[in-house]
Every structure is written in structure tokens, then in C-alpha cells.
Short mmCIF file of C-alpha atoms in Angstrom, two decimals:
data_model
loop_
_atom_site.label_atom_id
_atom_site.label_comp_id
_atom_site.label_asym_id
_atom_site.label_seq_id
_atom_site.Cartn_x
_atom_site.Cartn_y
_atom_site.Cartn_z
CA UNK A 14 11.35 6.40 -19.96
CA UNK A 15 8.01 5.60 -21.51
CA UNK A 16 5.51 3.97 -20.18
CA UNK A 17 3.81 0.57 -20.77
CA UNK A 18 0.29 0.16 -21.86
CA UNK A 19 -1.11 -2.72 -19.48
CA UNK A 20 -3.93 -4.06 -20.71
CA UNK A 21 -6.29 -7.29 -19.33
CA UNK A 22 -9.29 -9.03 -20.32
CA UNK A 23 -11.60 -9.25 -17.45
CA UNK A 24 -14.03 -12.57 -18.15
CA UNK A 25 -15.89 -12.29 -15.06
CA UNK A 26 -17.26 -9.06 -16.01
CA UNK A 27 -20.48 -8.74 -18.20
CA UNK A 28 -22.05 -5.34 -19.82
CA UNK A 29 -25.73 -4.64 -20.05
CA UNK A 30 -28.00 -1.89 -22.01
CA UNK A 31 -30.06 0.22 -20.28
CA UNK A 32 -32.58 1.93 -23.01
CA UNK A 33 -34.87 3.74 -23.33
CA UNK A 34 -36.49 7.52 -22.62
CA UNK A 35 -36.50 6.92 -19.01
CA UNK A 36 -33.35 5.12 -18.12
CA UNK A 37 -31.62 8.11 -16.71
CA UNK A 38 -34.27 8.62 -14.62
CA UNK A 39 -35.51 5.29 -13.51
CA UNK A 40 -31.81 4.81 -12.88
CA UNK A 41 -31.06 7.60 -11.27
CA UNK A 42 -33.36 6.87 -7.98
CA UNK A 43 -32.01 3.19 -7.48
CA UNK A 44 -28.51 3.77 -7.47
CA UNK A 45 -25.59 5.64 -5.36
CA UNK A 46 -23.82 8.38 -8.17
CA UNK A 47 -25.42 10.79 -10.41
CA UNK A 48 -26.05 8.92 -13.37
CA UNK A 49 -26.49 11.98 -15.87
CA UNK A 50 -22.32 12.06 -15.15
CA UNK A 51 -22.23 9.48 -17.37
CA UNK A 52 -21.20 10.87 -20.56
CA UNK A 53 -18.90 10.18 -23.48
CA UNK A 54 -15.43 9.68 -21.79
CA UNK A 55 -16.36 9.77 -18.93
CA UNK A 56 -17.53 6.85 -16.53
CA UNK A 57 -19.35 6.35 -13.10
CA UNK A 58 -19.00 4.31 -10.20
CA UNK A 59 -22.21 3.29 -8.66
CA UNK A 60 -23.68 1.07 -6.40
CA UNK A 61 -27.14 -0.54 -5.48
CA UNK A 62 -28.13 -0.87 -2.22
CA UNK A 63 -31.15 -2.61 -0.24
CA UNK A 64 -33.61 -0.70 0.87
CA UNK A 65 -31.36 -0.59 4.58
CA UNK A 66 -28.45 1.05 2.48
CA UNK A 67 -26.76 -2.41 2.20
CA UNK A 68 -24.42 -3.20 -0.38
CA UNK A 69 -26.03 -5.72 -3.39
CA UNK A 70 -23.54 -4.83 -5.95
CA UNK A 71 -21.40 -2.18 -7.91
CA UNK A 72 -21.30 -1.70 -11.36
CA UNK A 73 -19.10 1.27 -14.11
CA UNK A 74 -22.14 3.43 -16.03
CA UNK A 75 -21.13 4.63 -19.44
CA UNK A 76 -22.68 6.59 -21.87
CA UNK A 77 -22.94 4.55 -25.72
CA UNK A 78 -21.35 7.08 -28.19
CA UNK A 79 -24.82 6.49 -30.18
CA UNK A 80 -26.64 8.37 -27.46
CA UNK A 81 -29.01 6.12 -26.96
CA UNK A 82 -28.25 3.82 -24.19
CA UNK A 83 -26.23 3.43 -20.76
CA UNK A 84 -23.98 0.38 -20.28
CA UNK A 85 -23.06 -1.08 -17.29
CA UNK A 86 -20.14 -2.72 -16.60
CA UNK A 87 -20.98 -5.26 -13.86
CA UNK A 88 -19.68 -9.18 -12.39
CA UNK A 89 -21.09 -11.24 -14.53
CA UNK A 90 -22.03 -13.51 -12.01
CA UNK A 91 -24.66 -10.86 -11.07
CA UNK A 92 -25.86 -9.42 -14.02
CA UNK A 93 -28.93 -11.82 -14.02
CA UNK A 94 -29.46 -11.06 -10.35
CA UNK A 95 -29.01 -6.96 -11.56
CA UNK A 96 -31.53 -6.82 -13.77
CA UNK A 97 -34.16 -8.45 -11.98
CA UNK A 98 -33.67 -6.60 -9.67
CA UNK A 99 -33.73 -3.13 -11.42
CA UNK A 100 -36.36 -4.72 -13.54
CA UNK A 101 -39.06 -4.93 -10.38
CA UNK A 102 -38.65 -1.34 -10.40
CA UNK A 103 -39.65 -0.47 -13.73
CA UNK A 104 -43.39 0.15 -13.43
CA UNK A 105 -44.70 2.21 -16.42
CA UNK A 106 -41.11 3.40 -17.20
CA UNK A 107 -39.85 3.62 -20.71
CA UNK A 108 -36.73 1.11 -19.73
CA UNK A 109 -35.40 -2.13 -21.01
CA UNK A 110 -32.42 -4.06 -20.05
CA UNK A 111 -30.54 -6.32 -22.25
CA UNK A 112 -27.45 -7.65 -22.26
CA UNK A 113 -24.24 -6.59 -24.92
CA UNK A 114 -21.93 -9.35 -25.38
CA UNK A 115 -18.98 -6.73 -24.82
CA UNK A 116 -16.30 -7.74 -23.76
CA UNK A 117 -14.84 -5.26 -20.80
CA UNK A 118 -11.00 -4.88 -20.88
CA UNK A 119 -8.92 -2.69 -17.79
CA UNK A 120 -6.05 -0.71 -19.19
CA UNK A 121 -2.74 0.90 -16.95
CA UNK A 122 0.36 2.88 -16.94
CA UNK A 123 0.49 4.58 -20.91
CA UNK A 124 -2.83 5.93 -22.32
CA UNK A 125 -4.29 2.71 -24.14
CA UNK A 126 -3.88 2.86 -28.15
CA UNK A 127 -7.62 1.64 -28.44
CA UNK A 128 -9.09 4.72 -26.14
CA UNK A 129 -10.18 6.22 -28.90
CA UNK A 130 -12.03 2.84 -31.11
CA UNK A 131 -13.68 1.81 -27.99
CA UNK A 132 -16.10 2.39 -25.54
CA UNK A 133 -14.13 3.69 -23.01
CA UNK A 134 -13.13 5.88 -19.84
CA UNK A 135 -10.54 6.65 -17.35
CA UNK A 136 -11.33 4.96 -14.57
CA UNK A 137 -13.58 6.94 -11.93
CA UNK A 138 -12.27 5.49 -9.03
CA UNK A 139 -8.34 6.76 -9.22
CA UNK A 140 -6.32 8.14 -11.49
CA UNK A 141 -3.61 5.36 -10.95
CA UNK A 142 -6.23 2.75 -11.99
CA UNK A 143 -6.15 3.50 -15.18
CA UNK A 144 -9.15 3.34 -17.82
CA UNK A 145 -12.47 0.63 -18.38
CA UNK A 146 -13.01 -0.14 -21.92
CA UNK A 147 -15.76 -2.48 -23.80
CA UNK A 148 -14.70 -4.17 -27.03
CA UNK A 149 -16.92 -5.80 -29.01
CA UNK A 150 -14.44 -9.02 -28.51
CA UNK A 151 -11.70 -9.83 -26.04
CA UNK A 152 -8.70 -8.00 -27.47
CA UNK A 153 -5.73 -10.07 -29.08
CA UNK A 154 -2.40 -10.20 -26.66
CA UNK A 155 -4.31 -8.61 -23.94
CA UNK A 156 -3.33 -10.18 -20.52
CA UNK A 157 -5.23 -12.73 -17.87
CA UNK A 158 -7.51 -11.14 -15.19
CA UNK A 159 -4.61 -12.14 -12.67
CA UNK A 160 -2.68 -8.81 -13.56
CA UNK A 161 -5.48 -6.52 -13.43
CA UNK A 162 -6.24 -7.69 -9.98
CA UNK A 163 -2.30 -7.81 -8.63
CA UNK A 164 -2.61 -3.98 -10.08
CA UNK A 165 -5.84 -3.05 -8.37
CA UNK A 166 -4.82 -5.11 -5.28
CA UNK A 167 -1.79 -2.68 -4.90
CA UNK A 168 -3.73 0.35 -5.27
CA UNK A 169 -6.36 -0.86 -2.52
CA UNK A 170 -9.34 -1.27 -4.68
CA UNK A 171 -12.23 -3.12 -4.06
CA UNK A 172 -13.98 -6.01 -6.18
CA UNK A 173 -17.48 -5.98 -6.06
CA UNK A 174 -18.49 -9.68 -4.65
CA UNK A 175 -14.80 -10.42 -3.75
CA UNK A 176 -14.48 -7.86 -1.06
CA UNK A 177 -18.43 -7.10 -0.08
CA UNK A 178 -21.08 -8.94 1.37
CA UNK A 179 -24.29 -9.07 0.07
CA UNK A 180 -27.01 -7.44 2.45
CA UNK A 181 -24.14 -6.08 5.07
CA UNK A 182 -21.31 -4.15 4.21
CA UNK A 183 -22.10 -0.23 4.19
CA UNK A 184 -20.64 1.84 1.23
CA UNK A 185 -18.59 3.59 3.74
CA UNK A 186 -17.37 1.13 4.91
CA UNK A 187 -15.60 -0.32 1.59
CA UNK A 188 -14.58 3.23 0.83
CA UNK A 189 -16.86 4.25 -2.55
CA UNK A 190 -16.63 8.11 -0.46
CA UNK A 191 -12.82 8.29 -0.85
CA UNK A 192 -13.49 6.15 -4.37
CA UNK A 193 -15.99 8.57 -6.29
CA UNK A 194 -18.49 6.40 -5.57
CA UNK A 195 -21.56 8.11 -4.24
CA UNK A 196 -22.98 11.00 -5.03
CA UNK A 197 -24.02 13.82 -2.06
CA UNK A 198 -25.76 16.20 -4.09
CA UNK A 199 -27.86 14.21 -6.26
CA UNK A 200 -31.29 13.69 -4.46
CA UNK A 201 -32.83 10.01 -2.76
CA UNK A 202 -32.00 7.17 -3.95
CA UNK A 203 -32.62 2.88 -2.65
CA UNK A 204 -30.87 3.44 0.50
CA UNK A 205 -29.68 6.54 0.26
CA UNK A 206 -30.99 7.52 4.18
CA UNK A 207 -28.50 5.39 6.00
CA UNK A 208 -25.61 5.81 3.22
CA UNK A 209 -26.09 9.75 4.61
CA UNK A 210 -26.57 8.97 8.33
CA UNK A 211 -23.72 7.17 8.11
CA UNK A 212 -21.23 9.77 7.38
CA UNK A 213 -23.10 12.61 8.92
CA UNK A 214 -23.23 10.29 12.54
CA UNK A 215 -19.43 9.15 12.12
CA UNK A 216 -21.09 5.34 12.52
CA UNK A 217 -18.22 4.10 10.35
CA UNK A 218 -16.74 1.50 12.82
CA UNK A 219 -14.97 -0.68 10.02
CA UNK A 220 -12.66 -0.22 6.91
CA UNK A 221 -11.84 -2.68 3.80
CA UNK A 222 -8.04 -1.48 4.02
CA UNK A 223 -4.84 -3.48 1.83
CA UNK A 224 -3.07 -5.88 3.85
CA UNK A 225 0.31 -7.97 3.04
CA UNK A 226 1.32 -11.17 4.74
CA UNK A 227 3.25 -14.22 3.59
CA UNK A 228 -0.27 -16.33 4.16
CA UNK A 229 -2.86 -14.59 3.36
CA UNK A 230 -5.82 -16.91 3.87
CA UNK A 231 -9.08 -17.20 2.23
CA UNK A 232 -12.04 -14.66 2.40
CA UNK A 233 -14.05 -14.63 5.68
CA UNK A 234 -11.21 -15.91 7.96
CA UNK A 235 -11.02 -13.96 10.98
CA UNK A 236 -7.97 -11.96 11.41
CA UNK A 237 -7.21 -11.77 15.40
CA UNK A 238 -5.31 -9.08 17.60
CA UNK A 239 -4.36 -10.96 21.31
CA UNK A 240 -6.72 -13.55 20.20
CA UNK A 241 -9.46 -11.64 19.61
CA UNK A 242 -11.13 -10.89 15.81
CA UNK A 243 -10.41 -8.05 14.69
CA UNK A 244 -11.68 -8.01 11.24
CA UNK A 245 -11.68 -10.81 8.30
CA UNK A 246 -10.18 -11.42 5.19
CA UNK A 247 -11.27 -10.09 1.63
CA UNK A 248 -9.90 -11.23 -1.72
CA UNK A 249 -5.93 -11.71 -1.99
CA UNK A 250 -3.42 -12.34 -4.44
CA UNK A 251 0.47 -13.16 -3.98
CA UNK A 252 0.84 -11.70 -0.57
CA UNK A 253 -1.89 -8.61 -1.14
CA UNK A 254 -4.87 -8.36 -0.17
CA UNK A 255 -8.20 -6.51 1.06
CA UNK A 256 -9.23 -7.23 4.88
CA UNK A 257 -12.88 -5.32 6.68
CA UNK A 258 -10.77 -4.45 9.82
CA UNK A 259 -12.31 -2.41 12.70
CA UNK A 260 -10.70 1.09 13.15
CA UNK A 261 -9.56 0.21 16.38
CA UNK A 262 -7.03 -2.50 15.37
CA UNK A 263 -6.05 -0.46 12.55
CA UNK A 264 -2.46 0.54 13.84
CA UNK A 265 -2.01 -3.36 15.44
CA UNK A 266 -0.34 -6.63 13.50
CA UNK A 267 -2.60 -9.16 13.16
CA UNK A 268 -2.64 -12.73 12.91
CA UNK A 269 -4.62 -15.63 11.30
CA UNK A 270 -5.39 -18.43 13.12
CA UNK A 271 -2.10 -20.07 11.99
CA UNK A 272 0.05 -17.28 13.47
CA UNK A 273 0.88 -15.94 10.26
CA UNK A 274 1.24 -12.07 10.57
CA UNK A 275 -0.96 -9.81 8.51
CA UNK A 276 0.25 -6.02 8.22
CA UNK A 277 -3.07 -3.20 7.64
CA UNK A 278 -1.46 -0.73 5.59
CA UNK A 279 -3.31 2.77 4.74
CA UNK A 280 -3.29 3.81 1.20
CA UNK A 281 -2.33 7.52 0.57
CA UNK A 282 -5.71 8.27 -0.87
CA UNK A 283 -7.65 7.88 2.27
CA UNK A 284 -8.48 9.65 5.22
CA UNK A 285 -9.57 8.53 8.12
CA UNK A 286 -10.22 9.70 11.50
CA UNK A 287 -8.37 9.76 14.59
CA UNK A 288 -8.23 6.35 16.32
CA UNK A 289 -10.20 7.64 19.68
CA UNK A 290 -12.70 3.85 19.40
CA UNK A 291 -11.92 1.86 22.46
CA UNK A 292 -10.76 -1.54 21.75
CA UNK A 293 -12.75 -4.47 22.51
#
């Protein structure tokens, strides 16, 4: 049996241009992966952090066949916010930051037909996720951002704004270790002191994990084991979804405030370690 070539339009995605001598460089102290893996084919996963090695936001890095600039895939809701923000960095660097107009597509199951016409790359993250790939338009017959996120709901994948919070969640704690997202070798980088005590300390205390129910409810409701919180909902779709629940409660059934059971499930690609926490 062959496989089917999924293929979605994400709108609320943007891409900007990084050029410019320095923009390896400049980037590669502000953000969580080794940029210069960023080649043809091949994408990174990245994220910026405050200065406390809080999450601000996530973005894919891809090298432009041309050579001459790196793209980044990012929300677009953000990627005003995203460069300000890299742009108060710049100082006397060689760097500007514009945005593309690129539309970014996600592609599944058999190797996309357009791999090789596009800007393109399996996606970093898992191999089951498929591939990211920016078209100069959205492509014709592709399909709504609602399958791309039932697909990446299912594989336990987080959404940038949708599953983080600004200024609080940890990298570890949304899983960019298991997820290719950070790099250990690479030198400092914004945050990078706490993103290392962190894992070196075992501080983890809290994982964005899948969940199923037959009510999911909205993001930030509390999720409660005997009545107490336990963790709180992330972004959901059709009985999937995301939820930050404390490693304690891991093994438990929870419940919303409705009574309406939620099931933590724990997806084959990560490991985590044994459940010795106390509950509270």
C-alpha cells in the first residue's frame, strides 16, 4: 500500500529573512540550537528565551538555497514581537530582518512531490511529523490548518503560543530535549544557564504530555486529581490534546471541573524518570 502525501497550509505561520554577514552569529547567541545546522535540507528547531531561560517563542531555521539568508518559520502572531526583539540585540552587527511573504505549508505520510521546488525540510522534531516547506503562495488543494494540528496533536507535539506561556514555561518542560530542540554543545546563549541547570539538577517538576477525554476544555483550565490541580490544559482538538501536568499525577485520571475524565498518555518518544516526587 502506498502512502498518502498530506499536505496543509498553515496561515498562522509567517517567515522572516535574517541577512546579512553576521546573522549566523548574532543568531547563534540568542537562541537554543546550533544555528550553523541549518543548511540546505535540513531544518532547526529553536527557541528564544528571556534572559531567566523562559520560553518567548519557537521558531523552524532554514537555510535559503541562494546562500544568503536564514528564514524562520515562526506564529505569525509573533513575528512583529520576534524581530523586535532580536532587533534590540543587533548593535554594530551586519543583520537585518525582513519579512518573506512565504507561505509555510506542513507535509505527512509519502515524501511531498514539491520537496524538491521548495524551500523545504524534514521536520527536525520527529520523523513521523513529516517535512516544513515555504512556497512562495499557499499551494492549490492543500488542506486547512485543522489537519495538520489533529496530526501533530496525535504525535504529542507542541504549538508554540498554543501550548507555552510566555515568560514561564521552561524548555524542558515542553519537551524541545526529547524534540531536537536545544543544542548542548553549542556554547551560551539568552538563557542558556537555567535551560542547563535544569537538566543537570533534575528540576523538571512538570511535563506538556497528550491527553484524550470526551471534553477537553479550553487552555488554562485546571485539570484536578481528588480535587486538587494537578496540571492545566494546553491546546486540543476532537478529543486530543496537550496538558502541563506535574510528574506526580502522571500515572492518575484526571478530571475537569465538570467531572469529565482526562487520560495523560506518554508518547513512545519520551523518557522520563521514575515517579519517586511526592504528591501534593
Amino acid at each position: 500500500m502506498v502512502d498518502t502525501t498530506h499536505l496543509a497550509h498553515l496561515p498562522d505561520r509567517a517567515v522572516l529573512a535574517l541577512s546579512g554577514l553576521d546573522r549566523h552569529s548574532f543568531l547563534q547567541g540568542l537562541v537554543s540550537n546550533d544555528v550553523t545546522e541549518a543548511t540546505p535540507g535540513h531544518a532547526v528547531w529553536a527557541a528564544l528565551l528571556t534572559a531567566q531561560g523562559r520560553w518567548v517563542a519557537d521558531f523552524f531555521l532554514f537555510a535559503d538555497p541562494d546562500g544568503a539568508r536564514l528564514l524562520l518559520d515562526c506564529e505569525a502572531a509573533q513575528a512583529d514581537m520576534i524581530r523586535q526583539r532580536l532587533l534590540r540585540y543587533r548593535l554594530r552587527s551586519d543583520i537585518s530582518i525582513d519579512e518573506t511573504g512565504f507561505a509555510v505549508h506542513a507535509a505527512w505520510g509519502a515524501v511531498p512531490p514539491m520537496i524538491d521546488s521548495a524551500i523545504g525540510a524534514p521536520d527536525p522534531r520527529l520523523a513521523e511529523a513529516g517535512w516544513r516547506l515555504l512556497l512562495p503562495r499557499p499551494a492549490e488543494g492543500a488542506a486547512d490548518h485543522a489537519a495538520y494540528d489533529a496530526h501533530r496533536l496525535a504525535l504529542g507535539l507542541p504549538d508554540g503560543s498554543r501550548d507555552c506561556e510566555d515568560g514561564k514555561t521552561l524548555l524542558l518542560e515542553a519537551n524541545f530535549e526529547a524534540l531536537n530542540g536545544i543544542s548542548w554543545t553549542k556554547g551560551c546563549y539568552m538563557g542558556q544557564e537555567l535551560t542547563a541547570r535544569t537538566r543537570y539538577r533534575g528540576l523538571v517538576k512538570r511535563k506538556l504530555l497528550p491527553v484524550t477525554g470526551a471534553a477537553l476544555p479550553p487552555p488554562g483550565t485546571p485539570l484536578l486529581q481528588a480535587g486538587k490541580e494537578a496540571g492545566h490544559m494546553a491546546s486540543s482538538r476532537d478529543g486530543r490534546g496537550l496538558a502541563m501536568v506535574r510528574l506526580a499525577h502522571r500515572s492518575d485520571e484526571l478530571t475537569t471541573e465538570g467531572g469529565h475524565s482526562v487520560q495523560v498518555h506518554i508518547p513512545d518518544w519520551l523518557t522520563l524518570p521514575e515517579a519517586d516526587t511526592p504528591k501534593d
